[in-house]
Amino acid sequence: MKVLGIETSCDECAAAVVEDGKKVLSNIVATQIPFHAPFNGVVPEIASRKHTEWIYDVVKEALNKASLGPRDIDAVAVTNRPGLLGSLLVGLSFAKAFAWARNIPLIAVDHMMAHLYASQLADHDSPAYPFLGLLVSGGHSIICRADAFDNITVLGTTIDDAVGEAFDKVAKHYNFGYPGGAVIDRMAHNGDSGAFRFPMPNLHKGEHRYDVSYSGLKNAAINQFEQFRVKKDAEIKPEDIAASFQKTAVEILLRALFNAAADSGLSTIVAGGGVAANSYLRARLAERQDIRCIFPPPEFCGDNGAMIAGIGFHHLIRGDRSPLSVIASARVEGFKKKYPGSRQ
Ligand code: KG4
Ligand code: ZN
């Protein structure tokens, strides 16, 4: 079955056609990065306007690349949560119109669950459930247990900033470039990760055993970096700041992740989200002989339509359908960790 996947939750206008949840027939990602770069961050108003301008051509291109017409599509899957509301609404409205015009099922998909599914696209074997999920993007840092493609229990998350956001903010402060994650990753290859010893958050005990925090590291790397220099008389290279920041950012994630692996007894980890492209994270996880870590190919780490179509297929064969009245939501309650005694 051929599913059209539409993704407009942030700054990528994306559409793809995927057959039977695995075979990617086309995957078009029109990035808005050049339009947001002057502002060093995503401007929601620009994002939704660009999606409105581009969505028709992006979907048309996805069909053309797959050598298909609208009549060959069996269902439309679309991100409706979480994300920027104005951006989500563009893809969702387009998907509704497509599904209504063709009288085919509409399937509203959770963006973060789709990121977790991304590693199963293309030739990759599907890992057996349950496994641990590491979902790391510009808006989320989630360590979870996955019991099925849409049955996810959040074990830990960030108590302040998301990991990708920290990469972006540090890069913005130093004018390294935008978006910051890929730039810092590249710069770090030429830097000394031991030049600065940035602090780790004190979160490894009790209810925060699987949680992460990035505001302390971000503040240290931006405002107090002199304080954490290892050799005070050495010349400061931007690459050293990038490498030392990246090392600590990844170690923070790994500490919480390894706690979760040890406590749960789960030794398969599936990663997803833009930060899953990080080469240092991949290298560090590859060192662990006792853990199998599955990463999506780089083109499926960032936002894309293929992961939406892929997970959409599993909803489709289970009989899930979304009504044409389905709404978009900026946040998802299910992705908040509940702490004992909290009122969330
Ligand atoms: O999943 P994604 O494309 O969009 C969201 O759903 O947020 O993730 C974007 C995030 C950005 O913060 C970006 O800086 C980060 O992923 N990112 C990276 C790398 N490539 C992208 N972070 C670290 N290393 C990378 N190589
Ligand atoms: Zn994403």
Short mmCIF file of C-alpha atoms and ligand atoms in Angstrom, two decimals:
data_model
loop_
_atom_site.label_atom_id
_atom_site.label_comp_id
_atom_site.label_asym_id
_atom_site.label_seq_id
_atom_site.Cartn_x
_atom_site.Cartn_y
_atom_site.Cartn_z
CA MET A 1 0.00 0.00 0.00
CA LYS A 2 1.27 3.45 -0.89
CA VAL A 3 1.00 6.17 1.73
CA LEU A 4 1.64 9.86 1.08
CA GLY A 5 3.33 11.45 4.12
CA ILE A 6 3.18 15.20 4.74
CA GLU A 7 5.34 17.01 7.33
CA THR A 8 5.19 20.75 8.03
CA SER A 9 5.61 20.95 11.81
CA CYS A 10 8.59 23.31 11.81
CA ASP A 11 10.88 24.67 9.08
CA GLU A 12 11.02 21.76 6.62
CA CYS A 13 8.26 21.50 4.01
CA ALA A 14 8.32 17.79 3.30
CA ALA A 15 6.36 15.09 1.49
CA ALA A 16 7.15 11.47 0.63
CA VAL A 17 5.57 8.33 -0.73
CA VAL A 18 6.36 5.10 1.13
CA GLU A 19 5.17 1.61 0.19
CA ASP A 20 4.15 -0.81 2.97
CA GLY A 21 5.81 1.29 5.68
CA LYS A 22 9.33 0.62 4.40
CA LYS A 23 10.07 1.21 0.74
CA VAL A 24 10.74 4.92 0.23
CA LEU A 25 9.56 5.72 -3.31
CA SER A 26 10.25 9.45 -2.93
CA ASN A 27 11.29 11.81 -0.14
CA ILE A 28 11.20 15.54 -0.85
CA VAL A 29 12.43 17.96 1.82
CA ALA A 30 12.30 21.67 0.96
CA THR A 31 14.25 23.39 3.69
CA GLN A 32 13.49 26.93 4.82
CA ILE A 33 16.88 27.31 6.52
CA PRO A 34 18.06 30.24 4.33
CA PHE A 35 14.91 32.20 5.27
CA HIS A 36 15.39 31.71 9.02
CA ALA A 37 19.20 31.91 9.12
CA PRO A 38 19.32 35.75 9.28
CA PHE A 39 17.31 35.49 12.52
CA ASN A 40 19.39 32.58 13.92
CA GLY A 41 16.20 30.68 14.69
CA VAL A 42 12.86 29.65 13.23
CA VAL A 43 10.44 32.56 12.80
CA PRO A 44 6.96 30.96 13.06
CA GLU A 45 5.24 33.50 10.81
CA ILE A 46 7.80 33.02 8.02
CA ALA A 47 7.59 29.24 8.44
CA SER A 48 3.83 29.02 7.93
CA ARG A 49 3.90 31.43 4.97
CA LYS A 50 6.63 29.42 3.22
CA HIS A 51 4.74 26.16 3.84
CA THR A 52 1.64 27.74 2.27
CA GLU A 53 3.68 28.79 -0.79
CA TRP A 54 5.49 25.47 -1.19
CA ILE A 55 3.22 22.65 -0.07
CA TYR A 56 1.50 22.09 -3.44
CA ASP A 57 4.78 21.84 -5.35
CA VAL A 58 6.45 19.68 -2.70
CA VAL A 59 3.60 17.13 -2.77
CA LYS A 60 3.51 17.21 -6.58
CA GLU A 61 7.27 16.59 -6.67
CA ALA A 62 6.93 13.66 -4.24
CA LEU A 63 4.32 12.07 -6.53
CA ASN A 64 6.40 12.79 -9.67
CA LYS A 65 9.59 11.33 -8.19
CA ALA A 66 7.67 8.18 -7.28
CA SER A 67 6.21 8.12 -10.84
CA LEU A 68 2.73 8.12 -9.34
CA GLY A 69 -0.41 10.19 -9.66
CA PRO A 70 -2.88 11.13 -6.89
CA ARG A 71 -5.02 8.09 -7.84
CA ASP A 72 -2.23 5.67 -6.92
CA ILE A 73 -2.16 6.82 -3.28
CA ASP A 74 -4.01 4.62 -0.74
CA ALA A 75 -3.91 6.94 2.30
CA VAL A 76 -2.55 10.30 3.47
CA ALA A 77 -0.57 10.53 6.72
CA VAL A 78 0.23 13.95 8.14
CA THR A 79 1.90 15.38 11.24
CA ASN A 80 -0.71 17.09 13.42
CA ARG A 81 1.32 17.26 16.67
CA PRO A 82 3.55 18.59 18.20
CA GLY A 83 5.02 21.61 16.42
CA LEU A 84 4.38 25.21 15.45
CA LEU A 85 0.64 25.58 15.18
CA GLY A 86 0.56 27.78 12.07
CA SER A 87 2.99 25.45 10.28
CA LEU A 88 1.14 22.26 11.28
CA LEU A 89 -2.13 23.70 10.00
CA VAL A 90 -0.76 24.11 6.47
CA GLY A 91 0.19 20.44 6.08
CA LEU A 92 -2.89 19.23 7.92
CA SER A 93 -5.29 21.29 5.79
CA PHE A 94 -3.57 20.15 2.60
CA ALA A 95 -3.73 16.51 3.71
CA LYS A 96 -7.43 16.84 4.58
CA ALA A 97 -8.18 18.30 1.13
CA PHE A 98 -6.20 15.52 -0.59
CA ALA A 99 -7.88 12.76 1.41
CA TRP A 100 -11.35 14.26 0.92
CA ALA A 101 -10.89 14.79 -2.83
CA ARG A 102 -9.63 11.22 -3.34
CA ASN A 103 -11.95 9.69 -0.70
CA ILE A 104 -9.06 7.86 0.98
CA PRO A 105 -8.15 7.52 4.69
CA LEU A 106 -6.59 10.45 6.53
CA ILE A 107 -4.18 9.55 9.33
CA ALA A 108 -2.94 12.22 11.76
CA VAL A 109 0.48 11.27 13.10
CA ASP A 110 2.56 12.21 16.14
CA HIS A 111 5.85 13.76 14.97
CA MET A 112 8.00 12.31 17.78
CA MET A 113 6.64 8.78 17.35
CA ALA A 114 7.44 9.17 13.64
CA HIS A 115 11.04 10.16 14.51
CA LEU A 116 11.30 6.93 16.51
CA TYR A 117 9.98 4.98 13.52
CA ALA A 118 12.48 6.55 11.07
CA SER A 119 15.19 3.93 11.67
CA GLN A 120 12.85 1.25 10.30
CA LEU A 121 12.61 2.89 6.87
CA ALA A 122 14.42 1.60 3.79
CA ASP A 123 16.38 -1.63 4.19
CA HIS A 124 16.64 -1.57 7.92
CA ASP A 125 15.40 -4.48 9.98
CA SER A 126 12.72 -3.55 12.46
CA PRO A 127 14.00 -4.05 16.00
CA ALA A 128 11.83 -6.22 18.24
CA TYR A 129 9.78 -4.38 20.87
CA PRO A 130 10.32 -3.46 23.64
CA PHE A 131 13.36 -1.22 23.20
CA LEU A 132 14.66 2.06 24.57
CA GLY A 133 14.08 5.17 22.49
CA LEU A 134 16.32 8.22 22.38
CA LEU A 135 14.40 11.08 20.79
CA VAL A 136 16.56 14.14 20.44
CA SER A 137 15.63 17.18 18.40
CA GLY A 138 15.35 20.95 18.52
CA GLY A 139 12.31 20.77 20.78
CA HIS A 140 12.63 17.45 22.63
CA SER A 141 15.06 15.29 24.58
CA ILE A 142 13.22 12.11 25.47
CA ILE A 143 14.38 8.79 26.83
CA CYS A 144 11.52 6.34 26.56
CA ARG A 145 10.49 2.73 26.50
CA ALA A 146 8.73 1.68 23.29
CA ASP A 147 6.38 -1.31 23.49
CA ALA A 148 4.82 -0.76 20.07
CA PHE A 149 5.09 1.84 17.30
CA ASP A 150 2.60 4.05 19.15
CA ASN A 151 2.96 2.81 22.72
CA ILE A 152 5.67 4.89 24.33
CA THR A 153 6.38 5.46 28.01
CA VAL A 154 8.52 8.48 28.78
CA LEU A 155 11.19 7.55 31.34
CA GLY A 156 13.11 10.80 31.27
CA THR A 157 13.16 14.14 29.57
CA THR A 158 14.74 17.56 29.89
CA ILE A 159 13.88 19.66 32.89
CA ASP A 160 14.68 22.84 30.94
CA ASP A 161 16.10 23.21 27.39
CA ALA A 162 16.14 20.53 24.68
CA VAL A 163 19.54 19.26 23.56
CA GLY A 164 19.19 20.53 19.96
CA GLU A 165 18.10 23.91 21.29
CA ALA A 166 21.31 24.09 23.37
CA PHE A 167 23.42 23.37 20.25
CA ASP A 168 21.49 26.07 18.37
CA LYS A 169 21.79 28.68 21.15
CA VAL A 170 25.53 28.15 21.70
CA ALA A 171 26.12 28.38 17.94
CA LYS A 172 23.98 31.50 17.76
CA HIS A 173 25.90 33.19 20.59
CA TYR A 174 29.27 32.57 18.93
CA ASN A 175 27.99 33.24 15.40
CA PHE A 176 29.07 29.77 14.31
CA GLY A 177 26.16 29.44 11.87
CA TYR A 178 22.59 28.16 11.74
CA PRO A 179 21.25 25.61 12.53
CA GLY A 180 23.87 25.06 15.21
CA GLY A 181 23.88 21.27 15.62
CA ALA A 182 25.42 20.31 12.30
CA VAL A 183 27.85 23.28 12.44
CA ILE A 184 29.13 22.44 15.94
CA ASP A 185 29.42 18.76 14.95
CA ARG A 186 31.60 19.76 11.96
CA MET A 187 33.72 22.27 13.91
CA ALA A 188 34.29 19.80 16.75
CA HIS A 189 36.30 17.52 14.45
CA ASN A 190 39.05 20.16 14.48
CA GLY A 191 38.80 21.04 18.17
CA ASP A 192 40.13 19.73 21.47
CA SER A 193 37.22 18.40 23.54
CA GLY A 194 39.42 18.58 26.65
CA ALA A 195 40.12 22.31 26.32
CA PHE A 196 37.15 23.16 28.57
CA ARG A 197 35.69 21.00 31.31
CA PHE A 198 32.07 22.14 31.39
CA PRO A 199 29.88 21.07 34.33
CA MET A 200 27.47 18.13 34.24
CA PRO A 201 24.05 18.65 35.86
CA ASN A 202 23.54 16.95 39.18
CA LEU A 203 20.53 14.90 38.10
CA HIS A 204 21.54 11.29 38.26
CA LYS A 205 19.66 10.27 41.40
CA GLY A 206 16.07 9.63 42.47
CA GLU A 207 13.23 10.84 40.31
CA HIS A 208 15.63 12.54 37.87
CA ARG A 209 17.74 9.46 37.15
CA TYR A 210 16.76 9.46 33.46
CA ASP A 211 16.35 13.21 33.05
CA VAL A 212 18.68 15.72 31.42
CA SER A 213 19.25 19.45 31.78
CA TYR A 214 20.96 21.83 29.39
CA SER A 215 20.53 25.30 30.88
CA GLY A 216 23.64 24.96 33.09
CA LEU A 217 25.85 23.76 30.22
CA LYS A 218 24.46 26.41 27.89
CA ASN A 219 25.16 29.13 30.43
CA ALA A 220 28.66 27.80 31.15
CA ALA A 221 29.54 27.59 27.45
CA ILE A 222 28.17 31.06 26.70
CA ASN A 223 28.72 33.22 29.78
CA GLN A 224 31.26 31.54 32.02
CA PHE A 225 33.54 29.69 29.61
CA GLU A 226 36.74 31.26 31.01
CA GLN A 227 35.96 29.64 34.34
CA PHE A 228 36.05 26.15 32.82
CA ARG A 229 39.23 26.46 30.72
CA VAL A 230 41.63 23.63 31.42
CA LYS A 231 44.84 25.42 30.33
CA LYS A 232 44.37 29.06 31.26
CA ASP A 233 47.28 30.37 29.18
CA ALA A 234 46.34 28.52 25.97
CA GLU A 235 44.82 30.34 23.00
CA ILE A 236 41.01 29.96 22.80
CA LYS A 237 39.87 28.42 19.53
CA PRO A 238 36.18 28.41 18.55
CA GLU A 239 36.64 24.74 17.56
CA ASP A 240 37.71 23.94 21.14
CA ILE A 241 34.55 25.52 22.56
CA ALA A 242 32.48 23.55 20.01
CA ALA A 243 34.21 20.23 20.79
CA SER A 244 34.10 20.67 24.59
CA PHE A 245 30.45 21.76 24.52
CA GLN A 246 29.47 18.84 22.26
CA LYS A 247 31.31 16.31 24.41
CA THR A 248 29.48 17.46 27.57
CA ALA A 249 26.12 17.73 25.79
CA VAL A 250 26.43 14.12 24.62
CA GLU A 251 27.74 12.85 27.98
CA ILE A 252 24.65 14.34 29.68
CA LEU A 253 22.40 12.34 27.34
CA LEU A 254 24.44 9.16 27.67
CA ARG A 255 24.48 9.19 31.46
CA ALA A 256 20.67 9.25 31.61
CA LEU A 257 20.37 6.77 28.74
CA PHE A 258 22.79 4.27 30.29
CA ASN A 259 20.96 4.55 33.63
CA ALA A 260 17.73 3.66 31.79
CA ALA A 261 19.40 0.75 29.96
CA ALA A 262 20.88 -0.67 33.18
CA ASP A 263 17.64 -0.36 35.18
CA SER A 264 15.28 -1.62 32.45
CA GLY A 265 17.50 -4.45 31.22
CA LEU A 266 16.80 -3.26 27.65
CA SER A 267 19.93 -3.39 25.54
CA THR A 268 18.53 -2.17 22.21
CA ILE A 269 18.37 1.59 21.77
CA VAL A 270 16.67 3.23 18.80
CA ALA A 271 17.58 6.86 18.18
CA GLY A 272 15.67 9.50 16.23
CA GLY A 273 15.43 13.25 15.66
CA GLY A 274 17.84 15.81 14.24
CA VAL A 275 20.46 15.38 17.00
CA ALA A 276 20.63 11.64 16.20
CA ALA A 277 22.75 12.74 13.21
CA ASN A 278 25.51 13.83 15.64
CA SER A 279 28.74 12.01 14.86
CA TYR A 280 30.15 12.13 18.42
CA LEU A 281 26.91 10.64 19.84
CA ARG A 282 27.08 7.86 17.22
CA ALA A 283 30.74 7.16 17.95
CA ARG A 284 30.24 7.02 21.72
CA LEU A 285 27.31 4.63 21.43
CA ALA A 286 29.22 2.42 18.98
CA GLU A 287 31.88 1.89 21.69
CA ARG A 288 29.42 -0.04 23.87
CA GLN A 289 29.68 -3.72 22.95
CA ASP A 290 26.79 -4.64 25.26
CA ILE A 291 24.31 -2.24 23.64
CA ARG A 292 22.88 -2.35 20.14
CA CYS A 293 22.11 1.16 18.97
CA ILE A 294 20.11 1.71 15.81
CA PHE A 295 20.30 5.09 14.08
CA PRO A 296 18.26 6.22 11.10
CA PRO A 297 20.30 7.03 7.98
CA PRO A 298 21.20 10.76 8.18
CA GLU A 299 18.53 11.76 5.62
CA PHE A 300 15.81 10.38 7.92
CA CYS A 301 17.14 11.94 11.15
CA GLY A 302 15.86 15.46 10.54
CA ASP A 303 12.25 16.22 9.69
CA ASN A 304 10.98 14.35 6.63
CA GLY A 305 7.77 13.01 5.11
CA ALA A 306 9.00 9.40 4.81
CA MET A 307 8.86 8.79 8.56
CA ILE A 308 5.29 10.16 8.58
CA ALA A 309 4.21 7.91 5.71
CA GLY A 310 6.06 4.97 7.28
CA ILE A 311 4.34 5.11 10.66
CA GLY A 312 1.10 6.09 8.89
CA PHE A 313 1.09 2.69 7.17
CA HIS A 314 1.02 0.91 10.55
CA HIS A 315 -1.92 3.04 11.69
CA LEU A 316 -3.63 2.32 8.37
CA ILE A 317 -3.39 -1.47 8.55
CA ARG A 318 -4.61 -1.38 12.14
CA GLY A 319 -7.72 0.47 10.97
CA ASP A 320 -6.96 3.87 12.51
CA ARG A 321 -8.65 6.77 10.73
CA SER A 322 -8.71 10.49 11.57
CA PRO A 323 -11.88 12.51 10.96
CA LEU A 324 -11.69 15.55 8.67
CA SER A 325 -12.35 17.59 11.83
CA VAL A 326 -9.05 16.48 13.43
CA ILE A 327 -7.13 19.43 14.86
CA ALA A 328 -3.46 20.35 15.15
CA SER A 329 -1.85 20.70 18.56
CA ALA A 330 1.39 22.44 19.49
CA ARG A 331 2.11 20.13 22.41
CA VAL A 332 1.32 16.57 23.35
CA GLU A 333 0.43 15.70 26.92
CA GLY A 334 1.61 12.12 26.50
CA PHE A 335 5.18 13.31 26.15
CA LYS A 336 5.34 14.99 29.56
CA LYS A 337 6.94 12.96 32.29
CA LYS A 338 4.88 12.83 35.46
CA TYR A 339 6.97 13.31 38.58
CA PRO A 340 5.73 11.97 41.92
CA GLY A 341 3.80 14.70 43.74
CA SER A 342 3.63 16.99 40.69
CA ARG A 343 0.31 18.47 39.60
CA GLN A 344 0.90 18.03 35.84
O1 KG4 B 1 14.23 16.70 14.31
P1 KG4 B 1 14.64 18.04 13.83
O2 KG4 B 1 15.03 18.18 12.38
O3 KG4 B 1 13.51 19.09 14.10
C1 KG4 B 1 12.78 19.12 15.27
O4 KG4 B 1 11.80 18.32 15.36
O5 KG4 B 1 13.18 19.91 16.16
O6 KG4 B 1 15.86 18.51 14.76
C2 KG4 B 1 16.50 19.73 14.58
C3 KG4 B 1 17.59 19.86 15.61
C4 KG4 B 1 18.26 21.25 15.60
O7 KG4 B 1 18.34 21.72 16.93
C5 KG4 B 1 19.63 20.96 15.02
O8 KG4 B 1 20.63 21.88 15.48
C6 KG4 B 1 19.89 19.56 15.52
O9 KG4 B 1 18.64 18.91 15.36
N1 KG4 B 1 20.91 18.85 14.74
C7 KG4 B 1 22.07 18.38 15.27
C8 KG4 B 1 22.82 17.81 14.21
N2 KG4 B 1 22.08 17.94 13.06
C9 KG4 B 1 20.92 18.58 13.42
N3 KG4 B 1 22.52 18.42 16.55
C10 KG4 B 1 23.73 17.87 16.79
N4 KG4 B 1 24.51 17.32 15.81
C11 KG4 B 1 24.10 17.26 14.53
N5 KG4 B 1 24.88 16.71 13.58
ZN ZN B 2 11.54 16.72 14.27
#
